[in-house]
Coordinates of C-alpha atoms in Angstrom, one line a residue:
X1 CA -36.7 -92.8 -4.8
X2 CA -34.9 -90.9 -2.2
X3 CA -32.3 -91.8 0.5
X4 CA -34.0 -93.2 3.6
X5 CA -31.1 -92.1 5.7
X6 CA -27.6 -90.8 5.1
X7 CA -25.4 -93.3 3.3
X8 CA -28.4 -95.5 2.4
X9 CA -30.7 -95.8 -0.5
X10 CA -34.1 -97.5 -0.6
X11 CA -35.4 -99.2 -3.7
X12 CA -39.2 -99.0 -3.9
X13 CA -41.2 -101.1 -6.2
X14 CA -44.9 -101.7 -6.7
X15 CA -45.5 -105.2 -7.9
X16 CA -48.9 -106.0 -9.4
X17 CA -49.8 -109.7 -9.5
X18 CA -53.1 -111.4 -10.3
X19 CA -55.3 -112.9 -7.7
X20 CA -54.0 -116.4 -8.4
X21 CA -50.5 -115.2 -7.7
X22 CA -51.6 -113.6 -4.5
X23 CA -53.1 -116.9 -3.2
X24 CA -50.2 -119.0 -4.3
X25 CA -47.3 -116.9 -2.9
X26 CA -46.8 -116.2 0.8
X27 CA -45.4 -112.9 2.1
X28 CA -42.1 -114.7 3.1
X29 CA -41.8 -116.4 -0.2
X30 CA -42.3 -113.0 -1.9
X31 CA -39.5 -111.5 0.3
X32 CA -37.1 -114.3 -0.7
X33 CA -38.0 -114.0 -4.3
X34 CA -37.5 -110.2 -4.3
X35 CA -34.1 -110.6 -2.6
X36 CA -33.0 -113.2 -5.1
X37 CA -34.1 -111.1 -8.0
X38 CA -32.3 -107.9 -6.9
X39 CA -29.1 -109.4 -5.4
X40 CA -27.2 -109.6 -8.6
X41 CA -27.7 -105.9 -9.1
X42 CA -27.6 -104.3 -5.7
X43 CA -26.0 -104.9 -2.3
X44 CA -28.8 -105.1 0.3
X45 CA -28.3 -103.5 3.6
X46 CA -30.0 -106.3 5.4
X47 CA -32.4 -108.9 4.1
X48 CA -34.5 -108.6 7.3
X49 CA -35.2 -105.0 6.4
X50 CA -36.8 -105.8 3.2
X51 CA -40.4 -104.7 3.5
X52 CA -43.2 -106.3 1.6
X53 CA -46.8 -105.2 2.0
X54 CA -49.8 -106.5 0.0
X55 CA -53.2 -104.9 -0.8
X56 CA -55.9 -106.1 -3.0
X57 CA -57.6 -104.3 -5.9
X58 CA -60.8 -105.3 -7.7
X59 CA -59.3 -104.7 -11.1
X60 CA -55.5 -105.3 -10.7
X61 CA -55.6 -108.1 -8.1
X62 CA -52.7 -108.2 -5.6
X63 CA -50.5 -105.2 -5.3
X64 CA -47.2 -105.8 -3.5
X65 CA -45.4 -102.7 -2.1
X66 CA -41.7 -103.6 -1.8
X67 CA -39.0 -101.5 0.0
X68 CA -35.4 -102.8 -0.4
X69 CA -32.7 -101.1 1.7
X70 CA -29.8 -100.7 -0.8
X71 CA -26.2 -100.3 0.4
X72 CA -24.8 -100.0 -3.1
X73 CA -26.2 -100.3 -6.6
X74 CA -24.1 -102.3 -9.0
X75 CA -23.2 -100.7 -12.4
X76 CA -25.2 -103.4 -14.3
X77 CA -28.6 -102.1 -13.3
X78 CA -30.4 -99.5 -15.4
X79 CA -34.1 -98.4 -15.1
X80 CA -35.6 -95.0 -15.6
X81 CA -37.6 -93.8 -12.6
X82 CA -40.9 -91.9 -12.6
X83 CA -41.1 -88.5 -10.8
X84 CA -41.8 -90.3 -7.6
X85 CA -38.9 -92.6 -7.9
X86 CA -41.1 -95.7 -8.4
X87 CA -41.1 -98.5 -10.8
X88 CA -44.6 -99.9 -11.5
X89 CA -45.1 -103.1 -13.5
X90 CA -47.4 -106.1 -13.8
X91 CA -45.8 -109.2 -12.3
X92 CA -46.7 -112.8 -12.3
X93 CA -45.0 -114.0 -9.0
X94 CA -44.2 -117.3 -10.7
X95 CA -42.1 -115.5 -13.4
X96 CA -38.7 -114.9 -11.7
X97 CA -37.3 -113.1 -14.7
X98 CA -39.7 -110.3 -14.8
X99 CA -38.3 -108.4 -11.9
X100 CA -34.8 -109.2 -13.0
X101 CA -35.5 -107.8 -16.5
X102 CA -37.1 -104.6 -15.2
X103 CA -34.4 -104.1 -12.5
X104 CA -31.6 -104.6 -15.1
X105 CA -32.5 -101.2 -16.4
X106 CA -32.2 -99.4 -13.1
X107 CA -29.4 -97.9 -11.1
X108 CA -30.1 -95.1 -8.6
X109 CA -26.5 -94.4 -8.2
X110 CA -25.7 -94.6 -11.9
X111 CA -28.2 -92.1 -13.1
X112 CA -25.8 -89.3 -12.1
X113 CA -23.0 -91.2 -14.0
X114 CA -25.3 -91.4 -17.0
X115 CA -25.9 -87.6 -16.9
X116 CA -22.1 -87.1 -16.7
X117 CA -21.5 -89.5 -19.5
X118 CA -24.2 -87.7 -21.6
X119 CA -22.7 -84.4 -20.8
X120 CA -19.2 -85.6 -22.0
X121 CA -20.6 -87.1 -25.2
X122 CA -22.4 -83.9 -25.9
X123 CA -19.2 -81.9 -25.3
X124 CA -17.2 -84.2 -27.5
X125 CA -19.8 -84.0 -30.3
X126 CA -20.0 -80.2 -29.9
X127 CA -16.2 -79.9 -30.0
X128 CA -16.0 -82.1 -33.1
X129 CA -18.7 -80.0 -34.8
X130 CA -16.9 -76.8 -33.9
X131 CA -13.5 -78.2 -35.2
X132 CA -15.2 -79.5 -38.3
X133 CA -16.9 -76.1 -38.9
X134 CA -13.6 -74.3 -38.4
X135 CA -11.9 -76.7 -40.9
X136 CA -14.6 -76.2 -43.5
X137 CA -14.3 -72.4 -42.9
X138 CA -10.5 -72.6 -43.4
X139 CA -10.9 -74.7 -46.5
X140 CA -13.5 -72.3 -47.9
X141 CA -11.2 -69.3 -47.2
X142 CA -8.2 -71.0 -48.8
X143 CA -10.3 -71.9 -51.9
X144 CA -11.6 -68.4 -52.1
X145 CA -8.1 -66.9 -51.9
X146 CA -6.8 -69.5 -54.3
X147 CA -9.5 -68.8 -56.8
X148 CA -9.3 -65.0 -56.5
X149 CA -6.4 -64.3 -58.7
X150 CA -6.2 -64.0 -62.5
X151 CA -3.8 -66.6 -63.6
X152 CA -2.1 -68.1 -66.7
X153 CA -2.1 -71.6 -65.4
X154 CA -2.2 -74.2 -68.1
X155 CA -5.2 -76.2 -66.9
X156 CA -4.7 -78.6 -69.8
X157 CA -2.2 -80.6 -67.7
X158 CA -3.9 -83.6 -66.0
X159 CA -4.1 -83.6 -62.2
X160 CA -2.6 -86.3 -60.1
X161 CA -4.8 -89.4 -59.8
X162 CA -5.9 -88.8 -56.2
X163 CA -7.1 -85.3 -57.0
X164 CA -8.7 -86.5 -60.2
X165 CA -10.7 -89.2 -58.3
X166 CA -11.7 -86.6 -55.7
X167 CA -12.9 -84.2 -58.5
X168 CA -14.9 -87.1 -60.1
X169 CA -16.6 -88.0 -56.8
X170 CA -17.5 -84.5 -56.1
X171 CA -18.9 -83.9 -59.5
X172 CA -20.9 -87.1 -59.2
X173 CA -22.3 -86.8 -55.6
X174 CA -22.4 -83.0 -54.8
X175 CA -25.5 -82.3 -56.8
X176 CA -27.3 -85.1 -54.9
X177 CA -26.2 -83.7 -51.6
X178 CA -27.4 -80.2 -52.6
X179 CA -30.7 -81.6 -53.7
X180 CA -31.2 -83.4 -50.3
X181 CA -30.4 -80.2 -48.4
X182 CA -32.7 -77.9 -50.1
X183 CA -36.5 -78.1 -50.9
X184 CA -37.3 -80.0 -54.1
X185 CA -39.0 -76.8 -55.4
X186 CA -35.7 -75.0 -55.1
X187 CA -33.8 -77.8 -56.9
X188 CA -36.3 -77.9 -59.7
X189 CA -36.4 -74.1 -60.2
X190 CA -32.5 -73.9 -60.1
X191 CA -32.2 -76.6 -62.7
X192 CA -35.0 -75.0 -64.8
X193 CA -33.3 -71.7 -64.8
X194 CA -29.8 -73.0 -65.4
X195 CA -29.9 -71.7 -68.9
X196 CA -30.0 -68.2 -67.6
X197 CA -26.5 -68.5 -66.1
X198 CA -25.1 -70.3 -69.2
X199 CA -26.5 -67.5 -71.5
X200 CA -25.1 -64.9 -69.1
X201 CA -21.7 -66.5 -69.6
X202 CA -22.2 -66.6 -73.3
X203 CA -23.1 -62.9 -73.3
X204 CA -19.9 -61.8 -71.5
X205 CA -17.8 -64.0 -73.8
X206 CA -19.4 -62.3 -76.8
X207 CA -18.7 -58.9 -75.3
X208 CA -15.1 -59.7 -74.5
X209 CA -15.4 -58.7 -70.8
X210 CA -12.4 -60.8 -69.7
X211 CA -10.1 -59.2 -72.2
X212 CA -11.2 -55.7 -71.2
X213 CA -10.5 -56.5 -67.5
X214 CA -7.1 -58.1 -68.3
X215 CA -5.3 -54.8 -67.3
X216 CA -7.0 -54.7 -63.9
X217 CA -10.3 -54.1 -62.0
X218 CA -12.8 -51.6 -63.5
X219 CA -16.0 -50.1 -62.1
X220 CA -19.2 -51.3 -63.8
X221 CA -19.8 -47.9 -65.3
X222 CA -16.3 -47.7 -66.9
X223 CA -16.5 -51.3 -68.1
X224 CA -19.8 -50.8 -69.7
X225 CA -18.6 -47.6 -71.4
X226 CA -15.6 -49.4 -72.9
X227 CA -17.7 -52.2 -74.1
X228 CA -20.7 -50.1 -75.3
X229 CA -23.0 -52.0 -73.0
X230 CA -25.8 -51.0 -70.6
X231 CA -24.3 -50.4 -67.1
X232 CA -26.9 -51.9 -65.0
X233 CA -27.6 -55.0 -67.1
X234 CA -23.9 -55.7 -67.4
X235 CA -23.4 -55.3 -63.6
X236 CA -26.2 -57.8 -63.0
X237 CA -24.8 -60.4 -65.4
X238 CA -21.4 -60.1 -63.7
X239 CA -22.9 -60.4 -60.2
X240 CA -24.7 -63.6 -61.2
X241 CA -21.4 -65.1 -62.6
X242 CA -19.5 -64.0 -59.4
X243 CA -21.8 -66.3 -57.5
X244 CA -20.3 -69.2 -59.6
X245 CA -16.7 -68.2 -59.1
X246 CA -16.4 -66.5 -62.5
X247 CA -15.2 -62.9 -62.1
X248 CA -14.8 -61.2 -58.7
X249 CA -16.4 -58.1 -57.2
X250 CA -13.7 -56.2 -55.3
X251 CA -14.5 -55.3 -52.6
X252 CA -17.9 -57.2 -52.5
X253 CA -20.8 -54.9 -53.2
X254 CA -18.6 -52.1 -54.6
X255 CA -19.6 -52.6 -58.2
X256 CA -16.0 -52.9 -59.3
X257 CA -15.2 -56.2 -61.1
X258 CA -12.0 -58.1 -61.9
X259 CA -10.8 -61.2 -63.4
X260 CA -10.1 -64.2 -61.2
X261 CA -9.2 -67.9 -61.6
X262 CA -12.6 -68.7 -63.0
X263 CA -12.8 -65.9 -65.6
X264 CA -9.1 -66.1 -66.6
X265 CA -9.8 -68.8 -69.2
X266 CA -12.2 -66.4 -71.0
X267 CA -9.2 -64.2 -72.0
X268 CA -8.2 -64.7 -75.6
X269 CA -4.5 -64.9 -74.6
X270 CA -4.9 -67.6 -72.0
X271 CA -3.1 -70.9 -72.7
X272 CA -6.4 -72.7 -72.0
X273 CA -8.8 -70.2 -73.6
X274 CA -12.3 -71.5 -73.5
X275 CA -14.1 -68.8 -75.5
X276 CA -14.6 -71.0 -78.6
X277 CA -16.1 -73.8 -76.5
X278 CA -18.4 -71.5 -74.7
X279 CA -19.6 -69.7 -77.9
X280 CA -20.3 -73.1 -79.4
X281 CA -22.1 -74.2 -76.2
X282 CA -24.3 -71.0 -76.1
X283 CA -24.9 -71.0 -79.9
X284 CA -25.3 -74.2 -81.8
X285 CA -25.5 -76.5 -78.7
X286 CA -28.1 -74.3 -77.1
X287 CA -30.2 -74.3 -80.3
X288 CA -29.8 -78.0 -80.7
X289 CA -31.5 -78.7 -77.4
X290 CA -34.4 -76.3 -78.0
X291 CA -36.5 -79.0 -79.7
X292 CA -35.5 -81.7 -77.3
X293 CA -39.1 -82.4 -76.1
X294 CA -40.6 -82.6 -79.7
X295 CA -37.8 -85.1 -80.7
X296 CA -38.9 -87.6 -78.1
X297 CA -41.9 -88.6 -80.3
X298 CA -41.4 -92.0 -82.0
X299 CA -39.7 -91.6 -85.3
X300 CA -38.7 -87.9 -84.9
X301 CA -35.3 -86.7 -86.0
X302 CA -32.6 -85.5 -83.6
X303 CA -33.5 -82.0 -82.2
X304 CA -30.8 -80.3 -84.2
X305 CA -32.8 -80.9 -87.4
X306 CA -35.4 -78.4 -86.2
X307 CA -32.8 -75.7 -85.6
X308 CA -31.0 -76.2 -88.9
X309 CA -34.0 -76.6 -91.2
X310 CA -33.4 -80.3 -91.6
X311 CA -29.7 -80.4 -92.2
X312 CA -27.4 -82.7 -90.2
X313 CA -25.1 -80.7 -87.9
X314 CA -21.9 -81.1 -90.0
X315 CA -23.7 -80.3 -93.2
X316 CA -24.9 -77.1 -91.6
X317 CA -21.3 -76.3 -90.6
X318 CA -20.2 -76.6 -94.3
X319 CA -22.5 -73.9 -95.5
X320 CA -20.8 -70.8 -96.6
X321 CA -22.7 -68.5 -94.3
X322 CA -21.5 -70.6 -91.3
X323 CA -17.8 -70.3 -92.1
X324 CA -17.0 -68.6 -88.8
X325 CA -18.8 -71.4 -86.8
X326 CA -16.8 -74.0 -88.9
X327 CA -13.5 -72.3 -88.1
X328 CA -14.5 -72.1 -84.4
X329 CA -15.3 -75.8 -84.4
X330 CA -11.9 -76.6 -86.0
X331 CA -10.1 -74.6 -83.3
X332 CA -12.0 -76.4 -80.5
X333 CA -11.5 -79.9 -81.9
X334 CA -7.8 -79.4 -82.4
X335 CA -7.5 -78.5 -78.7
X336 CA -9.5 -81.5 -77.6
X337 CA -7.5 -83.8 -80.0
X338 CA -4.3 -82.5 -78.3
X339 CA -5.8 -83.1 -74.8
X340 CA -6.8 -86.6 -75.7
X341 CA -3.5 -87.4 -77.2
X342 CA -1.7 -86.3 -74.1
X343 CA -4.0 -88.3 -71.8
X344 CA -3.8 -91.5 -73.8
X345 CA 0.0 -91.5 -73.9
X346 CA 0.3 -90.8 -70.2
X347 CA -2.5 -93.0 -68.7
X348 CA -2.3 -96.2 -70.8
X349 CA 0.6 -98.7 -71.0
X350 CA 1.4 -98.8 -74.7
X351 CA 4.6 -100.7 -74.0
X352 CA 2.6 -103.9 -73.4
X353 CA 1.8 -104.1 -77.1
X354 CA 5.5 -104.3 -78.2
X355 CA 6.0 -104.1 -81.9
X356 CA 2.3 -104.4 -82.8
X357 CA 0.6 -102.5 -85.7
X358 CA -2.1 -100.2 -84.6
X359 CA -4.9 -99.1 -86.9
X360 CA -6.4 -95.8 -85.9
X361 CA -10.0 -96.1 -87.4
X362 CA -11.3 -92.7 -88.4
X363 CA -8.1 -91.3 -86.9
X364 CA -8.5 -87.8 -88.5
X365 CA -5.3 -85.9 -89.2
X366 CA -3.3 -88.6 -87.3
X367 CA -2.0 -86.4 -84.4
X368 CA -2.4 -89.2 -81.9
X369 CA -0.8 -91.9 -84.2
X370 CA 2.2 -89.6 -84.9
X371 CA 2.8 -89.0 -81.2
X372 CA 2.4 -92.7 -80.4
X373 CA 4.9 -93.8 -83.2
X374 CA 7.3 -91.1 -81.9
X375 CA 7.1 -92.5 -78.3
X376 CA 7.1 -96.2 -79.4
X377 CA 9.8 -96.8 -82.1
X378 CA 8.9 -100.5 -82.3
X379 CA 5.3 -99.9 -83.3
X380 CA 3.8 -99.3 -86.7
X381 CA 0.6 -97.5 -87.6
X382 CA -2.2 -97.6 -90.1
X383 CA -4.3 -94.4 -90.4
X384 CA -7.8 -95.1 -91.8
X385 CA -10.2 -92.4 -93.0
X386 CA -12.8 -92.1 -95.7
X387 CA -12.3 -91.1 -99.3
X388 CA -14.8 -88.8 -101.0
X389 CA -17.8 -91.0 -101.4
X390 CA -20.6 -88.7 -100.4
X391 CA -21.5 -90.5 -97.2
X392 CA -23.0 -88.2 -94.6
X393 CA -20.7 -87.1 -91.7
X394 CA -17.7 -88.9 -93.0
X395 CA -14.6 -86.9 -93.8
X396 CA -13.2 -87.6 -97.3
X397 CA -9.5 -88.3 -97.4
X398 CA -7.7 -86.6 -100.3
X399 CA -4.2 -86.9 -101.9
X400 CA -2.5 -83.6 -101.2
X401 CA 1.2 -83.3 -101.7
X402 CA 1.8 -87.0 -101.7
X403 CA -0.1 -87.8 -98.5
X404 CA -3.6 -88.5 -97.4
X405 CA -5.4 -85.6 -95.6
X406 CA -7.6 -87.0 -93.1
X407 CA -9.8 -85.4 -90.3
X408 CA -12.0 -86.9 -87.7
X409 CA -12.1 -84.9 -84.5
X410 CA -13.8 -84.3 -81.2
X411 CA -15.1 -81.4 -79.2
X412 CA -15.5 -81.2 -75.5
X413 CA -17.1 -78.0 -74.2
X414 CA -15.4 -76.2 -71.3
X415 CA -16.7 -76.6 -67.8
X416 CA -19.4 -74.2 -66.7
X417 CA -19.7 -73.7 -63.0
X418 CA -23.2 -74.3 -61.8
X419 CA -24.8 -74.0 -58.3
X420 CA -24.0 -77.6 -57.4
X421 CA -21.2 -78.7 -59.5
X422 CA -19.2 -78.3 -62.6
X423 CA -21.4 -78.8 -65.7
X424 CA -19.8 -79.6 -68.9
X425 CA -21.5 -79.7 -72.2
X426 CA -19.9 -81.8 -74.9
X427 CA -19.9 -82.3 -78.6
X428 CA -17.7 -85.2 -79.4
X429 CA -15.8 -86.7 -82.2
X430 CA -17.7 -86.2 -85.5
X431 CA -17.3 -87.8 -88.9
X432 CA -16.9 -84.8 -91.2
X433 CA -17.1 -84.0 -94.8
X434 CA -13.9 -82.8 -96.5
X435 CA -13.1 -79.3 -95.2
X436 CA -10.1 -77.3 -96.4
X437 CA -8.9 -76.1 -92.9
X438 CA -8.6 -79.7 -91.7
X439 CA -7.1 -81.0 -94.8
X440 CA -4.4 -78.4 -94.6
X441 CA -3.7 -79.2 -90.9
X442 CA -3.4 -82.9 -91.8
X443 CA -1.0 -82.3 -94.7
X444 CA 1.1 -80.0 -92.5
X445 CA 1.2 -82.5 -89.7
X446 CA 2.6 -85.4 -91.6
X447 CA 4.9 -83.3 -93.6
X448 CA 6.6 -82.3 -90.3
X449 CA 7.1 -85.8 -88.9
X450 CA 10.6 -87.2 -88.8
X451 CA 11.5 -89.8 -91.4
X452 CA 11.6 -92.5 -88.8
X453 CA 8.0 -91.9 -88.0
X454 CA 6.6 -91.3 -91.5
X455 CA 8.3 -94.5 -92.7
X456 CA 6.3 -96.5 -90.1
X457 CA 2.7 -95.2 -90.9
X458 CA 0.5 -96.4 -93.6
X459 CA -2.3 -94.1 -94.8
X460 CA -5.3 -95.8 -96.1
X461 CA -8.6 -94.4 -97.4
X462 CA -11.7 -96.3 -96.8
X463 CA -15.2 -96.4 -95.2
X464 CA -15.2 -98.0 -91.7
X465 CA -18.8 -99.0 -92.3
X466 CA -17.7 -101.3 -95.1
X467 CA -14.1 -102.5 -94.4
X468 CA -11.2 -102.0 -92.0
X469 CA -7.6 -102.9 -92.9
X470 CA -6.0 -105.8 -90.8
X471 CA -3.9 -104.9 -87.8
X472 CA -3.0 -106.2 -84.3
X473 CA -4.8 -103.4 -82.6
X474 CA -7.8 -101.4 -83.8
X475 CA -8.5 -98.0 -82.1
X476 CA -11.8 -96.1 -82.1
X477 CA -11.4 -92.8 -80.4
X478 CA -14.7 -91.0 -79.5
X479 CA -16.5 -92.5 -82.5
X480 CA -19.1 -94.9 -81.4
X481 CA -21.1 -92.5 -79.2
X482 CA -21.9 -90.5 -82.4
X483 CA -24.0 -93.5 -83.6
X484 CA -27.0 -95.5 -82.5
X485 CA -26.5 -99.2 -81.8
X486 CA -27.4 -100.4 -85.3
X487 CA -24.7 -98.3 -86.9
X488 CA -22.2 -99.2 -84.2
X489 CA -22.7 -102.9 -85.0
X490 CA -21.9 -102.2 -88.6
X491 CA -18.6 -100.4 -87.6
X492 CA -17.6 -103.2 -85.2
X493 CA -18.4 -105.9 -87.7
X494 CA -16.0 -104.3 -90.1
X495 CA -13.3 -104.0 -87.4
X496 CA -13.9 -107.7 -86.4
X497 CA -13.5 -108.8 -90.1
X498 CA -10.2 -106.8 -90.2
X499 CA -8.9 -108.5 -87.2
X500 CA -9.9 -111.9 -88.7
X501 CA -7.9 -111.2 -91.8
X502 CA -4.5 -113.0 -91.5
X503 CA -2.5 -110.9 -93.9
X504 CA -2.4 -107.8 -96.0
X505 CA -0.2 -106.2 -98.6
X506 CA 0.2 -102.6 -97.6
X507 CA 3.8 -101.6 -97.4
X508 CA 4.8 -99.4 -94.5
X509 CA 5.5 -96.3 -96.4
X510 CA 3.8 -93.1 -97.3
X511 CA 4.3 -93.0 -101.0
X512 CA 0.9 -94.0 -102.4
X513 CA -2.0 -92.1 -101.0
X514 CA -4.3 -93.8 -103.4
X515 CA -4.3 -97.1 -101.4
X516 CA -7.6 -98.3 -100.1
X517 CA -8.8 -101.1 -97.9
X518 CA -9.3 -103.6 -100.7
X519 CA -5.7 -103.3 -102.0
X520 CA -4.6 -103.5 -98.4
X521 CA -6.1 -107.0 -98.0
X522 CA -4.5 -108.4 -101.1
X523 CA -1.0 -109.7 -101.7
X524 CA 1.7 -111.0 -99.6
X525 CA 2.9 -108.4 -97.1
X526 CA 1.6 -108.5 -93.5
X527 CA 0.7 -105.6 -91.3
X528 CA 0.7 -107.7 -88.1
X529 CA 3.6 -107.4 -85.6
X530 CA 4.6 -109.2 -82.4
X531 CA 2.6 -107.8 -79.5
X532 CA 0.2 -109.0 -76.9
X533 CA -2.4 -110.3 -79.3
X534 CA -5.2 -108.7 -81.2
X535 CA -7.1 -106.0 -79.4
X536 CA -9.9 -103.6 -79.9
X537 CA -9.4 -100.3 -78.0
X538 CA -12.3 -97.9 -77.7
X539 CA -11.9 -94.5 -76.2
X540 CA -15.4 -93.3 -75.1
X541 CA -17.6 -92.4 -72.2
X542 CA -18.5 -95.3 -69.8
X543 CA -21.5 -94.4 -67.8
X544 CA -22.0 -96.1 -64.4
X545 CA -24.4 -99.1 -64.4
X546 CA -25.9 -97.9 -61.1
X547 CA -25.8 -94.9 -58.9
X548 CA -25.7 -91.2 -59.9
X549 CA -24.3 -90.2 -63.3
X550 CA -21.8 -87.3 -63.2
X551 CA -23.1 -84.1 -64.7
X552 CA -20.4 -84.2 -67.3
X553 CA -21.3 -87.7 -68.4
X554 CA -25.0 -87.0 -68.3
X555 CA -24.6 -83.8 -70.4
X556 CA -22.5 -85.6 -72.9
X557 CA -25.1 -88.3 -73.4
X558 CA -27.8 -85.5 -73.9
X559 CA -25.5 -83.8 -76.4
X560 CA -25.2 -86.8 -78.5
X561 CA -29.0 -87.2 -78.4
X562 CA -29.6 -83.5 -79.3
X563 CA -27.1 -83.1 -82.1
X564 CA -26.2 -86.5 -83.7
X565 CA -28.7 -89.0 -82.5
X566 CA -25.9 -91.0 -80.8
X567 CA -25.6 -92.1 -77.1
X568 CA -23.4 -92.6 -74.1
X569 CA -23.3 -96.2 -72.9
X570 CA -22.9 -97.9 -69.6
X571 CA -20.4 -100.7 -68.9
X572 CA -23.1 -103.3 -69.4
X573 CA -24.2 -101.7 -72.6
X574 CA -20.7 -101.8 -73.9
X575 CA -20.3 -105.4 -72.9
X576 CA -23.6 -106.3 -74.8
X577 CA -22.7 -104.2 -77.9
X578 CA -19.3 -105.8 -78.1
X579 CA -20.6 -109.3 -77.5
X580 CA -23.2 -108.8 -80.4
X581 CA -20.3 -108.0 -82.7
X582 CA -18.0 -110.8 -81.8
X583 CA -15.9 -109.2 -79.2
X584 CA -15.4 -109.8 -75.4
X585 CA -14.8 -106.9 -73.0
X586 CA -11.8 -107.6 -70.9
X587 CA -11.0 -104.4 -69.2
X588 CA -12.0 -100.7 -68.7
X589 CA -9.0 -98.5 -68.1
X590 CA -9.7 -95.1 -66.5
X591 CA -8.2 -92.0 -68.0
X592 CA -7.8 -88.6 -66.4
X593 CA -10.5 -87.1 -68.5
X594 CA -14.2 -87.7 -68.9
X595 CA -13.5 -90.8 -71.0
X596 CA -12.2 -94.3 -70.4
X597 CA -10.3 -96.8 -72.6
X598 CA -12.3 -100.0 -73.2
X599 CA -10.2 -103.1 -74.0
X600 CA -11.8 -106.0 -75.9
X601 CA -10.6 -109.1 -77.6
X602 CA -12.1 -111.2 -80.3
X603 CA -14.6 -113.7 -78.7

């Protein structure tokens, strides 16, 4: 359509009607109908100037050519034009809505407005993209600068809740985003070759590269000479780790390497030294996953049995030739025990339990219980661990210096940066046989407690598969994920029976380390206090019922499968497990660590 004359526009339409319509509608009636149809959308220059011509076609029937002089097109009309400025459509002259519907899309005067609007939208989107790109670039620059310095920061302190939730969301969803953005072949290959990067990290930890770089940057040649390593191979390992933010090449491409934020935790003098965790991850844990495929066969033992010649993991640790691995495990589990103690005391409201008595079931050396009693003077504690009865994977409490020495601990591997997210491999709380280093630590810990704390703890030896002493609150820290459901039901049944017991006779002192659960259930003294009612508290991994599982949680679940035959559980699986053992899940409290605190009450 083009202007007929200056200041005027002419709307041209070709209306195709059938032969019946041509016979039924006169030319004047057609003109009136056209005017009535277009009037709501355009101002007509003059109704008398509306031109209507009709021709016939053997196939199409009546063809009406309409020319409407338009003074102004109203904003409501929108119709795309063809290259000739025409609109062609089939029209039944008795259907008054058809021209109206078609004309509603058309506006000769507004096409230019649409183009301007589209240009403005495009400019706004482009500006937003540029600003977003600039923001991302600024954030990346800040992160690179922030992560470029060797630091002694104590990363053991928990981050603020908003930052922790952000980290958890990134860990959970970033791998999915990366997988969507790259070809599936790339994702599969990167995942399949992930072991290469973890073993590269294992190698530089074994060599002590971070300690060698503690004094400052070194060229690859000098670094290799000091370590007695091959220059080219070492440079390639460090180059691969630099892509994950561990070590830095300064300047890039120079072949000179330095510690940074990522590699600082590999120094032996760092307050959060992760070398023990990484040596364990690249050693026993790596070997434990080697037979994962074969272990999937029905009736096959956990994969670790193939690596150890048929020995359970903690029996293997107890062999004389594995003393170094045992000591390394002890150092790691003490660190994790300290981390978990700090998180539990900070993130859970223990004040709501008043003067209750808490039984730490399989509580190890009792570090957490000691700190809890120190912070809560009104509470009392019962520390339960196993006496020497020869049961696999259960630490045997012993009487040493007038106190029970107990040890059940956990291990969480340090995070390993991968292409898509932070990958953490875990070995968790294990029920151990009696081992001198742990016994000594437990004896030392309780000997150092103030009299006001030691007087409120009761040390009991026993087997939590068989019986658990009565208390207001029973706590299971990182225990149940070591076991399949059948064994967990046995443990929970013993706890349920302990909660059902109305009284016990254990005095709140630390004089008789020979006490056991049976003597605790007889006599007149009671271990219950006044609190918020009987509770079962479980500290463990809670996997999501739906949606992606974070890499940390997924790795933990696989680690339980590979080493111990245990498993991680979803919220619904926890609910079902508790219901089957006589408990009702009432709450899941988040903690600023990979675990949650599950609260249950007797059903």
